[in-house]
CSV table of C-alpha atoms (C1' of nucleotides) in Angstrom, one decimal:
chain,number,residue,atom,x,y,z
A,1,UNK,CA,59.9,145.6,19.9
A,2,UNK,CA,56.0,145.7,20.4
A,3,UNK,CA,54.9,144.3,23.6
A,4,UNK,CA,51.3,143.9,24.8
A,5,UNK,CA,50.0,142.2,27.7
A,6,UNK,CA,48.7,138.8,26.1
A,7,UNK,CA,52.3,138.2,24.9
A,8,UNK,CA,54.0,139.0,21.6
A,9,UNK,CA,56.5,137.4,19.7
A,10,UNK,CA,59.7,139.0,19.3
A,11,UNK,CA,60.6,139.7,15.7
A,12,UNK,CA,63.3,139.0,14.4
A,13,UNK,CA,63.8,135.9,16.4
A,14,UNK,CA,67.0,134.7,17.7
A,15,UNK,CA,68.6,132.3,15.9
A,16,UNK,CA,71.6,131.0,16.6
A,17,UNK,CA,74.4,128.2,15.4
A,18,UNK,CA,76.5,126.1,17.6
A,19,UNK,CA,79.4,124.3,17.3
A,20,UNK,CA,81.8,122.8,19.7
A,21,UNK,CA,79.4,121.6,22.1
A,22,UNK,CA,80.2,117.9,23.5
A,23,UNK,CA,77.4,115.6,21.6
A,24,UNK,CA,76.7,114.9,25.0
A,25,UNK,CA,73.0,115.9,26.6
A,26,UNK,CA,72.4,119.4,26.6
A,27,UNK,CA,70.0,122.1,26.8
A,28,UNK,CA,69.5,125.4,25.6
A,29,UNK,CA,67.8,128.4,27.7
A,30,UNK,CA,67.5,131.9,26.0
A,31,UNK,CA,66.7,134.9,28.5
A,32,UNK,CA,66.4,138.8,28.6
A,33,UNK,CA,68.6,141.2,31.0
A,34,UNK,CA,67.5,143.7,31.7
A,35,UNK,CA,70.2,147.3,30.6
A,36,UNK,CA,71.1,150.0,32.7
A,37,UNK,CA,68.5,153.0,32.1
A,38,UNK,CA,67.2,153.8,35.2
A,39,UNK,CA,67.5,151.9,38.9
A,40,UNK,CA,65.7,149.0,39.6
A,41,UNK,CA,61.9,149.6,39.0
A,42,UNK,CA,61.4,145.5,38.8
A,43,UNK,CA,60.3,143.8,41.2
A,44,UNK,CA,59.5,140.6,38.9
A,45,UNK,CA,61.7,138.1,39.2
A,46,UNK,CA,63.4,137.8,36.1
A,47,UNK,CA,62.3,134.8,34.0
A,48,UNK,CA,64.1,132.4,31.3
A,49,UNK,CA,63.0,131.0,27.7
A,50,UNK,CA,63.6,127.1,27.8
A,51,UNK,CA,64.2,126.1,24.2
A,52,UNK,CA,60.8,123.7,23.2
A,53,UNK,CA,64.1,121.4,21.8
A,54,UNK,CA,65.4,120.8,25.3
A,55,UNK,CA,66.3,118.4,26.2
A,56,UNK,CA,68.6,117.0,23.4
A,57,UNK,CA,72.2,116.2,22.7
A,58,UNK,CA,74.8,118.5,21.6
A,59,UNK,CA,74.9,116.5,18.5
A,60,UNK,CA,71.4,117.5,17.9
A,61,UNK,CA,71.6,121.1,18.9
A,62,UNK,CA,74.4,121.7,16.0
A,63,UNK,CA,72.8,119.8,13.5
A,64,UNK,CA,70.5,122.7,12.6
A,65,UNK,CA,69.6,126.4,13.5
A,66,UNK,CA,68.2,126.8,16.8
A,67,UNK,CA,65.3,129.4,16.4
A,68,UNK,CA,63.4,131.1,19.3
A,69,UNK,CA,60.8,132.0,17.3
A,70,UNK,CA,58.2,130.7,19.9
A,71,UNK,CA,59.4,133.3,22.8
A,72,UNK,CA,57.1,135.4,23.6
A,73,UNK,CA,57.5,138.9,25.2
A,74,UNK,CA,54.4,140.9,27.6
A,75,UNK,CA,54.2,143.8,29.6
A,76,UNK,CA,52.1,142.0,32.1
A,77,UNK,CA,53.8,141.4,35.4
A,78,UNK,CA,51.0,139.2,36.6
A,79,UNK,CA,51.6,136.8,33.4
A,80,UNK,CA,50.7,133.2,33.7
A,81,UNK,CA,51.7,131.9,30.6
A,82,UNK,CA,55.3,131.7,31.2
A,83,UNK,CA,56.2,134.6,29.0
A,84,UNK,CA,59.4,136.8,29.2
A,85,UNK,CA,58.0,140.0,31.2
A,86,UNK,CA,59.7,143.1,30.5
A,87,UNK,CA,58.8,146.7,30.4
A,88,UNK,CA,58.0,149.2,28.2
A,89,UNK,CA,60.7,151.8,26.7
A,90,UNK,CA,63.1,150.1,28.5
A,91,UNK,CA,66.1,148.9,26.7
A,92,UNK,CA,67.0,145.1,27.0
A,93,UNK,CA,69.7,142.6,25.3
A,94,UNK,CA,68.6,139.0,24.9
A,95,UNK,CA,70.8,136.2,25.7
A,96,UNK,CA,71.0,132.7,25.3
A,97,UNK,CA,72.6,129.9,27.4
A,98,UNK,CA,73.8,126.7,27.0
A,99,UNK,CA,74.0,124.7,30.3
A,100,UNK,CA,75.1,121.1,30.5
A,101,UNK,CA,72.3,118.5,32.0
A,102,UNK,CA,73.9,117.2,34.9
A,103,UNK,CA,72.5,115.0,37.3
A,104,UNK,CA,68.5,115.5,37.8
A,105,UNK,CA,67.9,119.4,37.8
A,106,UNK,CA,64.5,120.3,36.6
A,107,UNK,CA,63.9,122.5,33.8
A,108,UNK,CA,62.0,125.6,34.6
A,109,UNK,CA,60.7,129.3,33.5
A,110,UNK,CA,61.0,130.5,36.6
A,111,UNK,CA,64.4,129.0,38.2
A,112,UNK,CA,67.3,130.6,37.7
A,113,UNK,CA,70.1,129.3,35.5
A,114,UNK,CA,72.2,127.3,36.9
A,115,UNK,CA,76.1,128.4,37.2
A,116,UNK,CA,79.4,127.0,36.6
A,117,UNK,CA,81.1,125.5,34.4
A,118,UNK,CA,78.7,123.8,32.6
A,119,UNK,CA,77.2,127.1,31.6
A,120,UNK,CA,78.2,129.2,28.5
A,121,UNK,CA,76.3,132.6,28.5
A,122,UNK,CA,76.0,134.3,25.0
A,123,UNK,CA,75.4,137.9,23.7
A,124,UNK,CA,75.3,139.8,21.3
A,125,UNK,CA,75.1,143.8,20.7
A,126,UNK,CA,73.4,144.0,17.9
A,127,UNK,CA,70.2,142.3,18.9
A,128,UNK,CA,69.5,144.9,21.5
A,129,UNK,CA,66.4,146.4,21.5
A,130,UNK,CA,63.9,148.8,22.5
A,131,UNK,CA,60.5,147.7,23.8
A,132,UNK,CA,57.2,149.9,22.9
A,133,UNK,CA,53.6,149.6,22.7
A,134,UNK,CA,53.5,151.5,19.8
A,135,UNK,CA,55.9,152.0,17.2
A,136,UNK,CA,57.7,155.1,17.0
A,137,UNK,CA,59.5,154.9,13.6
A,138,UNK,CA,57.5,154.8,10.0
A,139,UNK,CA,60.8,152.8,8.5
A,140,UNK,CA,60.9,150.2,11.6
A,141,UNK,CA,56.8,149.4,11.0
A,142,UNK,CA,57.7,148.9,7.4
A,143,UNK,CA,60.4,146.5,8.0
A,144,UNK,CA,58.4,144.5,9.9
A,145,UNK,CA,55.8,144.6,7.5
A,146,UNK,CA,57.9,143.8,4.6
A,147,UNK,CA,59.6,140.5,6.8
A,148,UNK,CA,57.5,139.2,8.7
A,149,UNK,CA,55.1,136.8,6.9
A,150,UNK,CA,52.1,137.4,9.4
A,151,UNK,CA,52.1,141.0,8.5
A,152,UNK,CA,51.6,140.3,4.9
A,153,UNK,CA,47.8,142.0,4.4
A,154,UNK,CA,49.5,145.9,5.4
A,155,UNK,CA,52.4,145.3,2.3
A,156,UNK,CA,52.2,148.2,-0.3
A,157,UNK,CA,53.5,145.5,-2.7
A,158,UNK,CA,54.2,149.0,-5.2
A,159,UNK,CA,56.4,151.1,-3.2
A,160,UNK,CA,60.1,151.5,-4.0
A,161,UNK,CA,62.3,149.6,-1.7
A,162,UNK,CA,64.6,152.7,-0.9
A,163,UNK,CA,65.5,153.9,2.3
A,164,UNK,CA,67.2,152.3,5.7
A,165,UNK,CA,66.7,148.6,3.8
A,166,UNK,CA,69.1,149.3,1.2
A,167,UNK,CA,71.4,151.4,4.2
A,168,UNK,CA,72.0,147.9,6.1
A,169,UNK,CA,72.4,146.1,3.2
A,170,UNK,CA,75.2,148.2,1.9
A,171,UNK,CA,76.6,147.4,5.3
A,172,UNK,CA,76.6,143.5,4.5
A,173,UNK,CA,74.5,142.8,7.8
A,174,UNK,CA,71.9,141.2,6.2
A,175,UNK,CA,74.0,138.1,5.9
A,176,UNK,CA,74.7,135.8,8.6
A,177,UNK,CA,78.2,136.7,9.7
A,178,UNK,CA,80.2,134.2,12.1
A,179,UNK,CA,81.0,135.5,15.2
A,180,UNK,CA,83.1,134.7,18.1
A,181,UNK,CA,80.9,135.1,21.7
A,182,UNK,CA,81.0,136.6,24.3
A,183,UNK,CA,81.3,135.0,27.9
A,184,UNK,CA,79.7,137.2,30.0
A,185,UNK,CA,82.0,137.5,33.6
A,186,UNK,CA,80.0,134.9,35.4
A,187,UNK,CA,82.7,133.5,38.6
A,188,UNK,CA,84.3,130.4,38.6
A,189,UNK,CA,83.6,130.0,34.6
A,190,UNK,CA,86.4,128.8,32.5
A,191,UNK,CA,86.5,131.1,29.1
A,192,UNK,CA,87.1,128.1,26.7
A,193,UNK,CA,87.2,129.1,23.1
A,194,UNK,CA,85.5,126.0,21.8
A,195,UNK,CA,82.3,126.9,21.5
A,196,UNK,CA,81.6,129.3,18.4
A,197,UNK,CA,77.7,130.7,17.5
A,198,UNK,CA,76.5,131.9,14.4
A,199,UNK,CA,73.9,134.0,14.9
A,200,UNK,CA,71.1,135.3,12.0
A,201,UNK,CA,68.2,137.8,11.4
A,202,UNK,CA,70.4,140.4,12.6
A,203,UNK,CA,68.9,142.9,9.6
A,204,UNK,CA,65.8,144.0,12.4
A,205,UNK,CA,67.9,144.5,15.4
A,206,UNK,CA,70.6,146.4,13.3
A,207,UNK,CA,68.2,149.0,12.3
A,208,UNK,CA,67.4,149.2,16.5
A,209,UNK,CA,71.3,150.6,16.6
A,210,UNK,CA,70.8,152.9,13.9
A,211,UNK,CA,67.5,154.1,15.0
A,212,UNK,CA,67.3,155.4,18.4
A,213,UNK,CA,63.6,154.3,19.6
A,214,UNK,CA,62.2,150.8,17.8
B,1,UNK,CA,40.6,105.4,11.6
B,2,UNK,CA,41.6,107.4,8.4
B,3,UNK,CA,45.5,107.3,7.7
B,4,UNK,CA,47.3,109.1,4.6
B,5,UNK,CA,50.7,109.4,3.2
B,6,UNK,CA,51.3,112.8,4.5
B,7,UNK,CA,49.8,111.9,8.1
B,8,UNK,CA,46.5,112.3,9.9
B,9,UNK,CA,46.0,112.5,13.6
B,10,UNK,CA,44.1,110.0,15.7
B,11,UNK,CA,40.8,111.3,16.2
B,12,UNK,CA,39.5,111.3,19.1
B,13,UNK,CA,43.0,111.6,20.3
B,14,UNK,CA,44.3,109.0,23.7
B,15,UNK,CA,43.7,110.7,26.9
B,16,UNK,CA,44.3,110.1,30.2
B,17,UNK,CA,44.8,110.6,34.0
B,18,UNK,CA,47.3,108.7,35.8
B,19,UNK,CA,47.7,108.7,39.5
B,20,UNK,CA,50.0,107.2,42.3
B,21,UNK,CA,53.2,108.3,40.3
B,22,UNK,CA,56.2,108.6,42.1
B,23,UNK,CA,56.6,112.5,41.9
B,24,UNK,CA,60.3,111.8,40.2
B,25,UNK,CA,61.1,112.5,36.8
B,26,UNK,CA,59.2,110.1,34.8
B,27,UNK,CA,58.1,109.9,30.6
B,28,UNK,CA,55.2,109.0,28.9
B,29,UNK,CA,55.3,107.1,25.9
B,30,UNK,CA,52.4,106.1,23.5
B,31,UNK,CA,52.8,103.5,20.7
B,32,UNK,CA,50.2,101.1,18.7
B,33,UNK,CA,50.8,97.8,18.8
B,34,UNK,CA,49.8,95.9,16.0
B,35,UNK,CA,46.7,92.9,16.4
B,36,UNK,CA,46.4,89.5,14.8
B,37,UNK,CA,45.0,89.5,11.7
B,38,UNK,CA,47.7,88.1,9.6
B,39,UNK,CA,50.8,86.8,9.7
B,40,UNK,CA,54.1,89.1,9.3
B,41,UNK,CA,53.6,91.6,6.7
B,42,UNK,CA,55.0,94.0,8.6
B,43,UNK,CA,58.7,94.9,7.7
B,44,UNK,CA,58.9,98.3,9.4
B,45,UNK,CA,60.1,98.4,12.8
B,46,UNK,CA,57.4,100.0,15.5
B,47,UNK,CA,57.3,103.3,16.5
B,48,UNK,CA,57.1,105.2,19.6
B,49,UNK,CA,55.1,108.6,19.9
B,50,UNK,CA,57.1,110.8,22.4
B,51,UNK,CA,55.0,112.9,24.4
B,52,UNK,CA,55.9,116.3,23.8
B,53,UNK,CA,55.9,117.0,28.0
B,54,UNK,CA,58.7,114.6,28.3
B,55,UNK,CA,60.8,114.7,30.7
B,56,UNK,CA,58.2,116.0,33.2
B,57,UNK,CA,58.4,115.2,36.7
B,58,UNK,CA,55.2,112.7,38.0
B,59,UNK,CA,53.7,115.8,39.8
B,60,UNK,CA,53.3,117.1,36.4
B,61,UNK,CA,52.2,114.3,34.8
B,62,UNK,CA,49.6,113.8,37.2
B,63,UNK,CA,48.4,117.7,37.5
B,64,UNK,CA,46.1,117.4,34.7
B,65,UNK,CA,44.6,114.9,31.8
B,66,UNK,CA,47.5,114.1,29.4
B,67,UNK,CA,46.4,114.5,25.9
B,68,UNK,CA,48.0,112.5,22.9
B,69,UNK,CA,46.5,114.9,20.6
B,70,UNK,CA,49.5,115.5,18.2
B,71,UNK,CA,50.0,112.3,16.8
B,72,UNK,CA,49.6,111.6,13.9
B,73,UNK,CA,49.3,108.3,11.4
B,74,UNK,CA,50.3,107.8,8.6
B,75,UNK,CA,50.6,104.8,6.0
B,76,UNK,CA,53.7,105.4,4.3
B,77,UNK,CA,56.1,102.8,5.5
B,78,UNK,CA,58.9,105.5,4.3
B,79,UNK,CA,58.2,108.1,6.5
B,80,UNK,CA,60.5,110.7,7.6
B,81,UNK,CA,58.3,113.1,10.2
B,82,UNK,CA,58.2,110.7,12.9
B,83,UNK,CA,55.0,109.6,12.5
B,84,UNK,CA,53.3,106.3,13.2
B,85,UNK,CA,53.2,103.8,10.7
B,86,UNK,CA,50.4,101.6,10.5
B,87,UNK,CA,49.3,99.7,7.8
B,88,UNK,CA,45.6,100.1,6.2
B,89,UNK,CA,42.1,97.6,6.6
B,90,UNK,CA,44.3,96.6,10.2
B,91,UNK,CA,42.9,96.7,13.6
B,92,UNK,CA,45.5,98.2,16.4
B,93,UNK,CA,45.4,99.0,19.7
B,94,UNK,CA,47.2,101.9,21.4
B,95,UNK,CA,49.1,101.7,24.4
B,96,UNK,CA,50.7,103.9,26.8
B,97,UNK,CA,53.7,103.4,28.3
B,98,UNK,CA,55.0,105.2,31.5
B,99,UNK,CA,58.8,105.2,32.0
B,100,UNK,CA,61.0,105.9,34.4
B,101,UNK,CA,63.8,108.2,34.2
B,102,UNK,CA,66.8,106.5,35.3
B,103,UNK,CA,70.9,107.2,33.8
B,104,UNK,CA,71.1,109.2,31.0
B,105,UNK,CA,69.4,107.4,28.6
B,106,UNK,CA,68.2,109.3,25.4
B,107,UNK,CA,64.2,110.3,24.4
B,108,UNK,CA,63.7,108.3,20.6
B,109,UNK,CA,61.0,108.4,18.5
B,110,UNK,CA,62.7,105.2,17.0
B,111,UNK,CA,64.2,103.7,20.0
B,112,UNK,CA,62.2,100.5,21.6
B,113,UNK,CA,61.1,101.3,25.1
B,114,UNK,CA,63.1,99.9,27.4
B,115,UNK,CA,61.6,97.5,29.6
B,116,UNK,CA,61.9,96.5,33.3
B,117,UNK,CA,60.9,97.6,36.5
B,118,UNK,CA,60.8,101.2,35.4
B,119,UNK,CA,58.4,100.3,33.2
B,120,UNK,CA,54.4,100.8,32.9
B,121,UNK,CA,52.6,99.5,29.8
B,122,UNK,CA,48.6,100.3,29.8
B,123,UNK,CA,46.1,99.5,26.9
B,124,UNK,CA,42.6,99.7,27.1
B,125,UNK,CA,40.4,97.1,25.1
B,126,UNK,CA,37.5,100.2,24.1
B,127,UNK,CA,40.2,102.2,22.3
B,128,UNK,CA,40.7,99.3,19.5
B,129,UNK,CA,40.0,100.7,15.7
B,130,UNK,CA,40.9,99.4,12.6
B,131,UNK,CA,42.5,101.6,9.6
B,132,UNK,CA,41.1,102.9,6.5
B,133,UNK,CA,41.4,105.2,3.6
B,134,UNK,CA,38.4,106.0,3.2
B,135,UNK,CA,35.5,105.4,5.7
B,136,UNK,CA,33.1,102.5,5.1
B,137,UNK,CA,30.2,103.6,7.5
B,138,UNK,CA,28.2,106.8,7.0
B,139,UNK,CA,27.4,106.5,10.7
B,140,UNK,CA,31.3,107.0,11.9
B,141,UNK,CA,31.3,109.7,9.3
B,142,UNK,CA,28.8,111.4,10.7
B,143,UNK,CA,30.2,111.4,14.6
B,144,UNK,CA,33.4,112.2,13.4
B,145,UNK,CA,31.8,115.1,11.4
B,146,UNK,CA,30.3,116.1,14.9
B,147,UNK,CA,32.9,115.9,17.3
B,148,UNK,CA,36.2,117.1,15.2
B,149,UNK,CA,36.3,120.8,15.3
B,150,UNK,CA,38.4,120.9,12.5
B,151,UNK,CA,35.4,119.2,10.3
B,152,UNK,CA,32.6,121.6,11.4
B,153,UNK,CA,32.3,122.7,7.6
B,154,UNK,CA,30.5,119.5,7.1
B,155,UNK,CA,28.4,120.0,9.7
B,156,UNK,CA,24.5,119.4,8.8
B,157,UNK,CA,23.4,121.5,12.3
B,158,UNK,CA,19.8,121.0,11.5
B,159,UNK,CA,20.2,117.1,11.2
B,160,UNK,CA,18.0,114.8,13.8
B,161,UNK,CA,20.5,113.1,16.4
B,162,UNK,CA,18.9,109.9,16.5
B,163,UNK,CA,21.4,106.7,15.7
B,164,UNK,CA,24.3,105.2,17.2
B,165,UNK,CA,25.0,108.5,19.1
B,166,UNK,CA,21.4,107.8,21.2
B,167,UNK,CA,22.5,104.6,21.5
B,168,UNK,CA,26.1,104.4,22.8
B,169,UNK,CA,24.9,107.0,25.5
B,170,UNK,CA,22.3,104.8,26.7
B,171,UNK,CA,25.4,102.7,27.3
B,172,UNK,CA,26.8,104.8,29.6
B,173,UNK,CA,30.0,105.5,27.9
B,174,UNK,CA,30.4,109.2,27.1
B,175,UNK,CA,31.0,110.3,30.3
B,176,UNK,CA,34.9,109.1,31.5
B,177,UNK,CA,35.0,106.2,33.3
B,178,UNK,CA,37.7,105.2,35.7
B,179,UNK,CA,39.2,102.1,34.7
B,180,UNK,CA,41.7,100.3,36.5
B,181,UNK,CA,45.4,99.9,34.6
B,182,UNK,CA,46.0,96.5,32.8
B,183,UNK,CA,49.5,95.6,32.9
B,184,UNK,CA,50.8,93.4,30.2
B,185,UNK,CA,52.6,90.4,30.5
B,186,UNK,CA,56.0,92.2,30.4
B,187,UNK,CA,58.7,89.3,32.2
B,188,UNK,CA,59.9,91.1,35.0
B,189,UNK,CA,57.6,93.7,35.9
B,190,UNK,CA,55.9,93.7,39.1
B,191,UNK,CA,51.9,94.1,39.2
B,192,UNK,CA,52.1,96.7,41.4
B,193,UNK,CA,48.5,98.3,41.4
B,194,UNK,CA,49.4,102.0,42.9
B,195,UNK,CA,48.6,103.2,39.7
B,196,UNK,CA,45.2,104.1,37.9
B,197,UNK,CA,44.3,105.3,34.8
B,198,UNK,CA,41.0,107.3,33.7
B,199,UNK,CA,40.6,106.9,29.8
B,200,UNK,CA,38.5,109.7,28.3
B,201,UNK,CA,37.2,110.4,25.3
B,202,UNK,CA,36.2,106.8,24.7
B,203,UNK,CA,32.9,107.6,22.6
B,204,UNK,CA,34.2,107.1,19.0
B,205,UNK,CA,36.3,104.2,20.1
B,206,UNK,CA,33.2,102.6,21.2
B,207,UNK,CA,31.6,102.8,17.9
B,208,UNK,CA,34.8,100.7,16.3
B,209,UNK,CA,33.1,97.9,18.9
B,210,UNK,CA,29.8,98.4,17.5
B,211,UNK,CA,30.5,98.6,14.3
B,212,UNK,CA,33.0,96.1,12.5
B,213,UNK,CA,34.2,98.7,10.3
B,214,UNK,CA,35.3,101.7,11.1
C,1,DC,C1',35.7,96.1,-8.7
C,2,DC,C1',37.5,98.2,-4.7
C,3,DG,C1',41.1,100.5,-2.2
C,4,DT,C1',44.1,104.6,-2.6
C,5,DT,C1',45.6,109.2,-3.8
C,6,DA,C1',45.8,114.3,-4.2
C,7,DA,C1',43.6,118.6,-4.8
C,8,DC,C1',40.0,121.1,-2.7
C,9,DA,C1',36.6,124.0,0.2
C,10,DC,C1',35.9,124.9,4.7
C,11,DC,C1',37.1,125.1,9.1
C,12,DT,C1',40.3,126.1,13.8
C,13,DA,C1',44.2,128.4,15.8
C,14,DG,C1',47.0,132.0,16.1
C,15,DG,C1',50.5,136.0,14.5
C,16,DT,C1',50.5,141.0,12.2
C,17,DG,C1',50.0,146.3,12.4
C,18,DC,C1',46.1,149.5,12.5
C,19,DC,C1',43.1,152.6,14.9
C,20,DA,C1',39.9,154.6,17.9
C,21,DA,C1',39.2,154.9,22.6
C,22,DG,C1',41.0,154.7,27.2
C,23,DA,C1',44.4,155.8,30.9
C,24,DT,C1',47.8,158.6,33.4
D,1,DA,C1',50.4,165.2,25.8
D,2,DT,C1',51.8,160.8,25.7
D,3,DC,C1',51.6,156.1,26.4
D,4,DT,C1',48.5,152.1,26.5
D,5,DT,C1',44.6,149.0,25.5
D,6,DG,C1',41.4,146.0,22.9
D,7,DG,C1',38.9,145.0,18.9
D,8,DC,C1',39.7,144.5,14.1
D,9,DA,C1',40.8,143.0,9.1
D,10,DC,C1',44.1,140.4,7.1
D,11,DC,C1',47.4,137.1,7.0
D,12,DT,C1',50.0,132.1,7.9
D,13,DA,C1',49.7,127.4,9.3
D,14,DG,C1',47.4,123.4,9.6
D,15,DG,C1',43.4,119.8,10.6
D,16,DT,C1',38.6,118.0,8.4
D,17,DG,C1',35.8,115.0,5.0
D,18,DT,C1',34.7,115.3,0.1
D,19,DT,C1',35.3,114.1,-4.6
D,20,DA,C1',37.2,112.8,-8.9
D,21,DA,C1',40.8,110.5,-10.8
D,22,DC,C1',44.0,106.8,-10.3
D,23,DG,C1',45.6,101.9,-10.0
D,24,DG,C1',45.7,97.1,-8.8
DNA sequence: CCGTTAACACCTAGGTGCCAAGAT
DNA sequence: ATCTTGGCACCTAGGTGTTAACGG
């Protein structure tokens, strides 16, 4: 994923399905950890995505696709705008929680998220991702290209759509497949098996497990 | 003001700074109100514009001039987006409305604001305009022309500024002026004058006053 | 006759990868 | 060497008044 210091989108965005939730208010916060390679080199205080949505009920939260196609990633550790910082050729998993609006907590970029049981922390492996200034793969830049609509003026509208496109797709990736999550081991949190996510636009981040750098 | 089917924003847009908050969670609201002229030819209930800030804290709401920039008018009494509904060749008059957060009570776009003591209605008489289709004065045209960004392709730059413009300056009322907060006559609110409101952007209401048409 | 509509040219605002230059 | 930066051309997305055609 391409970084830069005034703040990227990332692309694919998440997107995600819910179902389960009590139609009760809700929120839902989407944030980066930060994998393994290398000891801790971060002394920013790690910072969260709060869906623009929030704060809604869970009736509205499954009535549609919840897109995080407004997060925005930087490099800059001194950033101001509330962007997710991260670092460069590092390797990173996004996540995305859905905490339960209790009494009068505030909403915030910088808090933490809140714990316990009202909490549900989701993952999945194959949105992981490499982040880069620069990208590092010819077949990654043409994917991007080719998807995302912004990119438009660099597609060779000619060319022959072989390659790692037609690789994925044989692997049936490129449609939305339901999946169980995954609650991470936070303590004291109760690992119901009501809440199921469907999660989309997996195509991009499949090629980041095929490809080693992004 | 020009309304369409599709929806138009409110040009200049309501803002304002509000002080002597409680820093609690608050809202704001904005709504039109609909003025005389006529009897009840109005079989759409009101709407409510939701500013996109809500649920903000009143430290928040008080950190900076809250712009209603995003809404938007529109004229067609079946409208889906949320939008205001006015009705055309009427005169209206925006209000603001702060609200409390209290209980769990849900955000609405539809929803009537709930009154009481939690409950701050303001309306300022300058910011009256009546809707159109299709503007009647060349004069209104051409300060709209000026001011809007988004209309600088009709710009004549090498135009004399003598007009209304000259005139409505000599009045004083294109720099903000801080007004003092006129409750309405809502039964069971308190008068309570901590607050106070500075309207901005009152220029191109002004000319509504000045010019019967708008 | 007059108010309304929809397509239009012209803007603002912002999201792409590219590439030459800079930084380490 | 390798990674990073900032300006750039080229897009999407959407906010203007204009204008001709429409409709009561």
């Amino acid at each position: 994923m391409i970084i830069t210091k005034a703040g990227r989108r990332m692309f694919p965005a998440m997107r995600v399905k819910i179902s389960g939730l009590d139609p009760r208010q809700q929120y839902v916060y989407h944030s980066s950890k930060w994998m393994a390679a290398g000891n801790a080199d971060s002394p920013v205080p790690p910072r969260v995505y709060v869906h623009p949505d929030s704060l809604a009920s869970g009736e509205t939260w499954m009535r549609q696709v919840i897109s995080f196609d407004k997060l925005k990633l930087t490099n800059n550790e001194l950033d101001d705008q509330g962007h997710i910082i991260l670092h460069s050729m590092h390797k990173y998993q996004p996540r995305v929680h859905v905490i339960q609006k209790e009494r009068g907590e505030e909403l915030s970029h910088v808090r933490a998220v809140p714990q316990g049981d009202g909490t549900r922390t989701l993952s999945f492996p194959e949105t992981v991702f490499t982040t880069v200034t620069a990208y590092q793969n010819q077949q990654i830049t043409k994917l991007k290209i080719d998807r995302n609509p912004f990119a438009k003026g660099f597609r060779d509208s000619g060319r022959n759509r072989m390659g790692l496109e037609a690789l994925v797709e044989s692997y049936g990736f490129w449609r939305p497949s339901l999946r169980s999550l995954m609650f991470e081991d936070i303590p004291g949190m109760k690992q119901g098996d009501k809440v199921s996510v469907r999660s989309r636009s997996l195509l991009c981040y499949c090629y980041n497990n095929f490809l080693s750098s992004c």
